[in-house]
PDB file of C-alpha atoms in Angstrom:
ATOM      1  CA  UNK A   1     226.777  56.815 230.148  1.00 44.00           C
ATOM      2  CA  UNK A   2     225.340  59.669 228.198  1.00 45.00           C
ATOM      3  CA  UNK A   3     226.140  60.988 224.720  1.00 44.00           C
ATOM      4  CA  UNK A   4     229.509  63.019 224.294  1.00 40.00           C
ATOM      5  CA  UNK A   5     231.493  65.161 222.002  1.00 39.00           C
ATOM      6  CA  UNK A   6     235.110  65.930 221.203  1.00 39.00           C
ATOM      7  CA  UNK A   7     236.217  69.533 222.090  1.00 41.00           C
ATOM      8  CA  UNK A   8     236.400  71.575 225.538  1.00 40.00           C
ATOM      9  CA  UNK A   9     233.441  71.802 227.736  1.00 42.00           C
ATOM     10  CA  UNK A  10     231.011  74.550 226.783  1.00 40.00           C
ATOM     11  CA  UNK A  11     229.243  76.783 229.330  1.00 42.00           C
ATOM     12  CA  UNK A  12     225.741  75.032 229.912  1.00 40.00           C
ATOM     13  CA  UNK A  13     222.911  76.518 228.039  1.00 42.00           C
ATOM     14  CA  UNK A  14     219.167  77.296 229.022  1.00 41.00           C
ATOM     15  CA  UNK A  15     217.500  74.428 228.843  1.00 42.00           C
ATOM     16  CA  UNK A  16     214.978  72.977 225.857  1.00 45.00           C
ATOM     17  CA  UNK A  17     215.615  76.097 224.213  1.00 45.00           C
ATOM     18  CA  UNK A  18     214.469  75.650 220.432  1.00 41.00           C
ATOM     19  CA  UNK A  19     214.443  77.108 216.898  1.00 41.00           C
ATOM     20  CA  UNK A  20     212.840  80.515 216.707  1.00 37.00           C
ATOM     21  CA  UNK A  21     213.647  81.840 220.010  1.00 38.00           C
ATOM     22  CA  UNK A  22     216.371  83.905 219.203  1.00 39.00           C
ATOM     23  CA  UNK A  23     217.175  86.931 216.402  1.00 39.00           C
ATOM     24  CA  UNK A  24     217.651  85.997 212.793  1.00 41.00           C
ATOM     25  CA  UNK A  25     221.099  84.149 212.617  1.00 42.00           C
ATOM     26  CA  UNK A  26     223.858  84.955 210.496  1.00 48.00           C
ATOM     27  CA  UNK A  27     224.151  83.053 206.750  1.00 48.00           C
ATOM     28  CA  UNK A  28     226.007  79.789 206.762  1.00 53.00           C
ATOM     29  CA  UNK A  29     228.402  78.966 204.784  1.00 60.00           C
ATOM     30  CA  UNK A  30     227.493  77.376 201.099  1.00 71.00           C
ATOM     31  CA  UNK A  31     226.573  73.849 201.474  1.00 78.00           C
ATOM     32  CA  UNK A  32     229.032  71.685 201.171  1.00 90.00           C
ATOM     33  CA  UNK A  33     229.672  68.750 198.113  1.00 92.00           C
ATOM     34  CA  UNK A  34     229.109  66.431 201.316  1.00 93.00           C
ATOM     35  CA  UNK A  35     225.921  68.071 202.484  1.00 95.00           C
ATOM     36  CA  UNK A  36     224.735  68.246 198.555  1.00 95.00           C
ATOM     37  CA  UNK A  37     225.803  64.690 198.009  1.00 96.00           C
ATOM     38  CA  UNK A  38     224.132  63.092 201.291  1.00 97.00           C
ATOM     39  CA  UNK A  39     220.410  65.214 200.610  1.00 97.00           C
ATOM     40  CA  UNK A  40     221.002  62.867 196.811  1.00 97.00           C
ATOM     41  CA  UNK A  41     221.431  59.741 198.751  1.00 98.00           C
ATOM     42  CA  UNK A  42     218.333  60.919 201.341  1.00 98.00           C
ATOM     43  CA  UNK A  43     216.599  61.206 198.057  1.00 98.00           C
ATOM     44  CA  UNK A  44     216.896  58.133 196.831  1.00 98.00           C
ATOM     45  CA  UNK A  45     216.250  56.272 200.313  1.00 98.00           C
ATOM     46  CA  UNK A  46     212.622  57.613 199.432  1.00 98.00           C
ATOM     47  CA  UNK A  47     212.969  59.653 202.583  1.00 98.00           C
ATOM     48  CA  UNK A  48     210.675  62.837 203.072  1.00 98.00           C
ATOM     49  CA  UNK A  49     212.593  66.091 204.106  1.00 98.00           C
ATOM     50  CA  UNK A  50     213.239  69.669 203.258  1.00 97.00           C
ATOM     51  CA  UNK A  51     216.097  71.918 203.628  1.00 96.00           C
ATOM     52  CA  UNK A  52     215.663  74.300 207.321  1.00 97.00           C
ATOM     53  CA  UNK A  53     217.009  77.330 208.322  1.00 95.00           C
ATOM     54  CA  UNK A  54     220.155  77.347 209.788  1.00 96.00           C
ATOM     55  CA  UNK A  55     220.550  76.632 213.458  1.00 96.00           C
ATOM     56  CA  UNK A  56     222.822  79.394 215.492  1.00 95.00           C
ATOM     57  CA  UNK A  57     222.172  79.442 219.300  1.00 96.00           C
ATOM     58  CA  UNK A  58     224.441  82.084 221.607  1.00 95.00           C
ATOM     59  CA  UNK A  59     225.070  78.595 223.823  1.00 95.00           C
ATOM     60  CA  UNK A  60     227.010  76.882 220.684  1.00 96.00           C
ATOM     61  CA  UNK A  61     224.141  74.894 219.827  1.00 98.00           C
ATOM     62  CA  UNK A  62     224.163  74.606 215.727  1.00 97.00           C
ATOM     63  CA  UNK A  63     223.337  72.723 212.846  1.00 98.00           C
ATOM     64  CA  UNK A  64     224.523  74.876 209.598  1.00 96.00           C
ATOM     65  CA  UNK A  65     222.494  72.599 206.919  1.00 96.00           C
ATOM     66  CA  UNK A  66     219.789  70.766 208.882  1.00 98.00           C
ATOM     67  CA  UNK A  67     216.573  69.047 206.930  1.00 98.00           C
ATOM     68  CA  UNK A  68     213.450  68.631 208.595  1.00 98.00           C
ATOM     69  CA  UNK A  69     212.788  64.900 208.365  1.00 98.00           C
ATOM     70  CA  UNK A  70     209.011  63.894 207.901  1.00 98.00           C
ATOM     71  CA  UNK A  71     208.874  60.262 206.793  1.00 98.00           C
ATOM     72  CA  UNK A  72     212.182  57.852 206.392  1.00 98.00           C
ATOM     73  CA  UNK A  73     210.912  55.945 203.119  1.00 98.00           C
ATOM     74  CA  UNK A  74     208.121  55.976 201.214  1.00 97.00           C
ATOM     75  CA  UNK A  75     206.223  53.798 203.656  1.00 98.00           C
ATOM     76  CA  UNK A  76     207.881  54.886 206.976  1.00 98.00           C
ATOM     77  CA  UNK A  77     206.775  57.841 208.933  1.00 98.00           C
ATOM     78  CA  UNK A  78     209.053  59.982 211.480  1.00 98.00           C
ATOM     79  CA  UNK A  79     206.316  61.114 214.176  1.00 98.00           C
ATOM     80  CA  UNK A  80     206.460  64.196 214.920  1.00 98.00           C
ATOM     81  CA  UNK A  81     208.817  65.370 212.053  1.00 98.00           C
ATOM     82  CA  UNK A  82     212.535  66.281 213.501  1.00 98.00           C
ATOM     83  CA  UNK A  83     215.186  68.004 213.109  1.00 98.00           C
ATOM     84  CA  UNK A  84     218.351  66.818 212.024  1.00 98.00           C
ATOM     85  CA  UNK A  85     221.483  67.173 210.035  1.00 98.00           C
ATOM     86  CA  UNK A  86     221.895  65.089 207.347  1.00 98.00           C
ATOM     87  CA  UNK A  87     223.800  62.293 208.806  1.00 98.00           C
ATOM     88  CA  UNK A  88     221.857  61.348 210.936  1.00 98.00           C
ATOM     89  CA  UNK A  89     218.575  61.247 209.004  1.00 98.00           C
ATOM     90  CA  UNK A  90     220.321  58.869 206.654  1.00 98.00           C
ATOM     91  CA  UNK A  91     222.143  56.893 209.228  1.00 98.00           C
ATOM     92  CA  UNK A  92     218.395  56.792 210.215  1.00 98.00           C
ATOM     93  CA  UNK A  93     216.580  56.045 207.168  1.00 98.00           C
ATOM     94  CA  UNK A  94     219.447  53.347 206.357  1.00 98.00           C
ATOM     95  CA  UNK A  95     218.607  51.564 209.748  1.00 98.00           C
ATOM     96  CA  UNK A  96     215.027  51.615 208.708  1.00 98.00           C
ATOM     97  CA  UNK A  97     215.567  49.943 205.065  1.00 98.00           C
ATOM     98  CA  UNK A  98     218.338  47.638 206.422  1.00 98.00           C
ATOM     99  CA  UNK A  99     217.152  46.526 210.169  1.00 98.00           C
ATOM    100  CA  UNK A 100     213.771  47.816 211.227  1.00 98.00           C
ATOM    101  CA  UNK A 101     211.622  47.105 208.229  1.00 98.00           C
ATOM    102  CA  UNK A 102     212.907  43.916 207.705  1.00 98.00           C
ATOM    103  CA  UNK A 103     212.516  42.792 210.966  1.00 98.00           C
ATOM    104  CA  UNK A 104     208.485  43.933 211.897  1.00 98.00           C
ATOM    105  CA  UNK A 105     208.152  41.972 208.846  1.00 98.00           C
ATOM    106  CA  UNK A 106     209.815  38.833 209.903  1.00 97.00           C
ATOM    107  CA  UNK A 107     208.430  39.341 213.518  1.00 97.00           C
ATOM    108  CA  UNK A 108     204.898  40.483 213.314  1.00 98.00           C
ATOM    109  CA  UNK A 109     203.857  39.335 209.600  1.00 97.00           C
ATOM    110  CA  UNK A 110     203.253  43.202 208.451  1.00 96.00           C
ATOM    111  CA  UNK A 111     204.675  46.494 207.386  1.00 98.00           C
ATOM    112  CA  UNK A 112     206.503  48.910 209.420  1.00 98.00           C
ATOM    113  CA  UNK A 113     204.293  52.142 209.658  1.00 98.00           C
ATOM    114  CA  UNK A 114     206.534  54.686 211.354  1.00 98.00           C
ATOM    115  CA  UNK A 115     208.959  55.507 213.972  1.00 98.00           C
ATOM    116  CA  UNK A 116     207.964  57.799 216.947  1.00 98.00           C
ATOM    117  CA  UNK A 117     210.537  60.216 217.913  1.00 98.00           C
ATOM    118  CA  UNK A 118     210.910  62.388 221.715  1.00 98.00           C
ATOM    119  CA  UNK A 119     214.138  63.928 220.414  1.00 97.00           C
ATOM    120  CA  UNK A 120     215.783  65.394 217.137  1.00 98.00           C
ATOM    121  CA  UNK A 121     217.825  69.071 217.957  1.00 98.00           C
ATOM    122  CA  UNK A 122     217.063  70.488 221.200  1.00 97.00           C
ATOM    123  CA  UNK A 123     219.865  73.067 222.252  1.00 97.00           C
ATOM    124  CA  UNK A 124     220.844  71.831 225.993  1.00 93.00           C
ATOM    125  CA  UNK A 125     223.530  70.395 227.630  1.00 93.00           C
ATOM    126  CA  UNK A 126     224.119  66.717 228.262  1.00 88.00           C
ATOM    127  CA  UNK A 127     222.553  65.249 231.460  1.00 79.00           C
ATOM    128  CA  UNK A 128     224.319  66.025 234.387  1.00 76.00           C
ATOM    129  CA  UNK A 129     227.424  68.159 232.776  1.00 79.00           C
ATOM    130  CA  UNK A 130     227.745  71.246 231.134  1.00 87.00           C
ATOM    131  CA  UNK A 131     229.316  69.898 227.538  1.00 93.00           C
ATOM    132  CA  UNK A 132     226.585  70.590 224.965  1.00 97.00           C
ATOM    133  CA  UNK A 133     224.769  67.142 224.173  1.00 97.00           C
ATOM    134  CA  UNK A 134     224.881  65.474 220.526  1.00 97.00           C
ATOM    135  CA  UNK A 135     220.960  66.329 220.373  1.00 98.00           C
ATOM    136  CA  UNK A 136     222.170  70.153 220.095  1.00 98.00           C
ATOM    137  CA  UNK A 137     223.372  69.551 216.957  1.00 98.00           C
ATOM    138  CA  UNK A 138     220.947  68.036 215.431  1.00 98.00           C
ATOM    139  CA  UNK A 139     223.335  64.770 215.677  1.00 98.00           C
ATOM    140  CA  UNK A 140     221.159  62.487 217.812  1.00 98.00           C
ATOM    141  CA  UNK A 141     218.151  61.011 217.412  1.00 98.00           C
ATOM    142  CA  UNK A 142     215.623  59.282 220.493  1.00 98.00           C
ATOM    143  CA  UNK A 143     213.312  57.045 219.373  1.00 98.00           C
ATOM    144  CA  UNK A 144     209.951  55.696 221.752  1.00 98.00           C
ATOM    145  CA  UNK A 145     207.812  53.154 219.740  1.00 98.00           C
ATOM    146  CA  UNK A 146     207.902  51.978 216.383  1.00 98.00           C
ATOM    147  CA  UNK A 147     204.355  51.328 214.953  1.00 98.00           C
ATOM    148  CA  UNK A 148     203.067  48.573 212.950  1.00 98.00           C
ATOM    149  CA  UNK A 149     200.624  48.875 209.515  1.00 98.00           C
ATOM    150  CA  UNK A 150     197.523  48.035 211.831  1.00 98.00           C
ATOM    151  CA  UNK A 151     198.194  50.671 214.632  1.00 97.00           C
ATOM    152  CA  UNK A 152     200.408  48.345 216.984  1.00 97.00           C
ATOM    153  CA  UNK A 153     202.820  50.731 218.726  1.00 97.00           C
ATOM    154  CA  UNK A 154     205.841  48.939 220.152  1.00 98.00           C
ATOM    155  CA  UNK A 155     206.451  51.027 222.755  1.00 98.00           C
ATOM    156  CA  UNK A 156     210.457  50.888 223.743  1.00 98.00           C
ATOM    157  CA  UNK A 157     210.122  51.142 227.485  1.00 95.00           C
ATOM    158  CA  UNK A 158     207.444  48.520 227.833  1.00 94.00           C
ATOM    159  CA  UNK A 159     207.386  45.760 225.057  1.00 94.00           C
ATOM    160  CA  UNK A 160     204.282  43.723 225.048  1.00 93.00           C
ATOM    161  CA  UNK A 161     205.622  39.926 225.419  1.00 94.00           C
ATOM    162  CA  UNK A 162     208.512  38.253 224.205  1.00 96.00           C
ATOM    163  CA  UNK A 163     208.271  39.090 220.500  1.00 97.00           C
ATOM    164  CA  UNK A 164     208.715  42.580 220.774  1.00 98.00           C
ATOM    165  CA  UNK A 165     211.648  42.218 223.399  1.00 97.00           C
ATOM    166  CA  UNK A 166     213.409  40.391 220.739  1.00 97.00           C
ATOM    167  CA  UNK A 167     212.371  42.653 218.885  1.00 98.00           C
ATOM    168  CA  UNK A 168     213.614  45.639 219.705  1.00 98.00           C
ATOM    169  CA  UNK A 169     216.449  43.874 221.332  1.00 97.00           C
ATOM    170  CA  UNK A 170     217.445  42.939 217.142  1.00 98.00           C
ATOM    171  CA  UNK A 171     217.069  46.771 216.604  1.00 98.00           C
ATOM    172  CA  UNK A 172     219.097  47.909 219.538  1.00 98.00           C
ATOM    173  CA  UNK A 173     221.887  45.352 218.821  1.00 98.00           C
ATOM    174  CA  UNK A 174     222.346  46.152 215.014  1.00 98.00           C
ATOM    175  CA  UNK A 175     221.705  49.825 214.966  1.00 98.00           C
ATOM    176  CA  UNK A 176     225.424  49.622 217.518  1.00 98.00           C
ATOM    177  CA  UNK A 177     227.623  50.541 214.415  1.00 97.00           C
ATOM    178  CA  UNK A 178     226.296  52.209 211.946  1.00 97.00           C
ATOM    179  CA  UNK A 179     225.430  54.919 215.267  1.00 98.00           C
ATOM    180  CA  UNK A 180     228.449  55.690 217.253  1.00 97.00           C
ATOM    181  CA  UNK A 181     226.304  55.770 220.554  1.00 97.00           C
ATOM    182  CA  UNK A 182     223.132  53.494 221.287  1.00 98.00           C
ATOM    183  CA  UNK A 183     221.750  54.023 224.928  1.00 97.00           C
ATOM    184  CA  UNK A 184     218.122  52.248 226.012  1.00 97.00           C
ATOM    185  CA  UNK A 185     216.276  50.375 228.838  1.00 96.00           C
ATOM    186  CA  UNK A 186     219.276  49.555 231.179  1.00 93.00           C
ATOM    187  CA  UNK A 187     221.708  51.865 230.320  1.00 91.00           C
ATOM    188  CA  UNK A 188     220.762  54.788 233.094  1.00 89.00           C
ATOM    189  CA  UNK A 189     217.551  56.143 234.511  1.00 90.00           C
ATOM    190  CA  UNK A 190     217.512  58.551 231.850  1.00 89.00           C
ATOM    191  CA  UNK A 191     217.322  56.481 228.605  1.00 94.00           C
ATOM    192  CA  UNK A 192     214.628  54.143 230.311  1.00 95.00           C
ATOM    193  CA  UNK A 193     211.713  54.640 228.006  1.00 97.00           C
ATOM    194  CA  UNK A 194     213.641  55.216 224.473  1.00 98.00           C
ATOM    195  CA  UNK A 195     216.692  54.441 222.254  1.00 98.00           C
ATOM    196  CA  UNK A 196     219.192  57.520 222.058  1.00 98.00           C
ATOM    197  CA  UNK A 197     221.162  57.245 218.896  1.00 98.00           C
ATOM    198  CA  UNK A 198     223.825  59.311 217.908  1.00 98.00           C
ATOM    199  CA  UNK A 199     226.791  59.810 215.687  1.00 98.00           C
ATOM    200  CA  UNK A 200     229.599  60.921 218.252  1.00 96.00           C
ATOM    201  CA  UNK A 201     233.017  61.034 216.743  1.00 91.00           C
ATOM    202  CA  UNK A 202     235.312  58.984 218.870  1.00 89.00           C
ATOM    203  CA  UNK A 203     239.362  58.145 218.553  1.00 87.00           C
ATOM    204  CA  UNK A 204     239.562  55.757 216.294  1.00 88.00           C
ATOM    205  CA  UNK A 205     235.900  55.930 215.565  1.00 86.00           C
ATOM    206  CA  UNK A 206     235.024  53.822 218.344  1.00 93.00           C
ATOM    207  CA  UNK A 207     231.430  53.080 219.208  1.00 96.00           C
ATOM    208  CA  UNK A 208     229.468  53.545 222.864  1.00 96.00           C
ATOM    209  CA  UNK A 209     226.415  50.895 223.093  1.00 97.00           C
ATOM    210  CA  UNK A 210     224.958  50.078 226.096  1.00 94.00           C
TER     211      UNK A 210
END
């Protein structure tokens, strides 16, 4: 099942369309005490960021206050940096300190290196419909291979042995919670090869993991 939203269906947008392609957008509003309040805790998570122009796309795609995420602690990487809004990069960067870390340690006997990312904002609709996906704004993340202090990528769609099946499937069980949606290898053809992420609201605050 892939990612959804709350609200009426929205008329589907060009696809892949990204930041830059259209006029200057109009000023947002004043960040927020949340916003302010959850770039302090980002801080302090030892994550890597900085503040990025507003996101305003004529298809409703938009992220008022997103941060351009570069590493998730001071010895995590985010490959290639992504765009995000703020919740997500700490959900993120929480997972990371919590679950990930801890667990290449345990597993493999050294330090986690960095994630590898195919997907921060990217203004399109989700698969198959024409309601705007959580990855338009910036509220998803898709993750392909974490990678290990001496180079080891584990790569999500093909895990080398039994370790890194249990592995990821630690990861992929935990992260279900603190994310409102976690889709992987299994779920549909589409999330095959990566993790998809994403803090949907739901009634209730319900959670989609599959």
């Amino acid at each position: 099942m892939p990612e959804t939203r709350t609200g009426a269906p929205v008329p589907a947008p060009a696809p892949r369309r990204s930041v830059g392609d259209d006029a200057q957008p109009a000023p947002p509003p004043a960040a927020s005490a949340t916003e302010r309040a959850c770039r302090e805790r980002l801080r302090a998570l030892g994550v890597s960021f900085r503040d990025a122009a507003p996101v305003r796309d004529p298809a409703g795609c938009r992220i008022d206050h997103p941060v351009l995420v570069r590493a998730l602690s001071q010895q995590v990487g985010l490959r290639p940096p992504a765009l995000l809004n703020c919740a997500v990069a700490e959900t993120t960067a929480r997972l990371v300190r919590d679950v990930v870390a801890p667990a290449a340690a345990r597993r493999f006997a050294q330090p986690l290196a960095a994630l590898h990312q195919v997907s921060g904002y990217v203004c399109r609709p989700r698969n198959g419909s024409t309601k705007l996906s959580e990855h338009a704004f910036g509220n998803a993340i898709d993750l392909s291979a974490f990678e290990l202090a001496d180079g080891t990528r584990i790569e999500i769609g093909k895990p080398a042995g039994g370790g890194e099946r249990r592995f990821l499937r630690g990861v992929r069980d935990r992260a279900c919670g603190p994310f409102k949606t976690v889709l992987g290898p299994g779920a549909d053809a589409d999330h095959a090869t990566h993790f998809h992420f994403d803090l949907a609201e739901r009634r209730g605050g319900a959670t989609f993991c599959q």
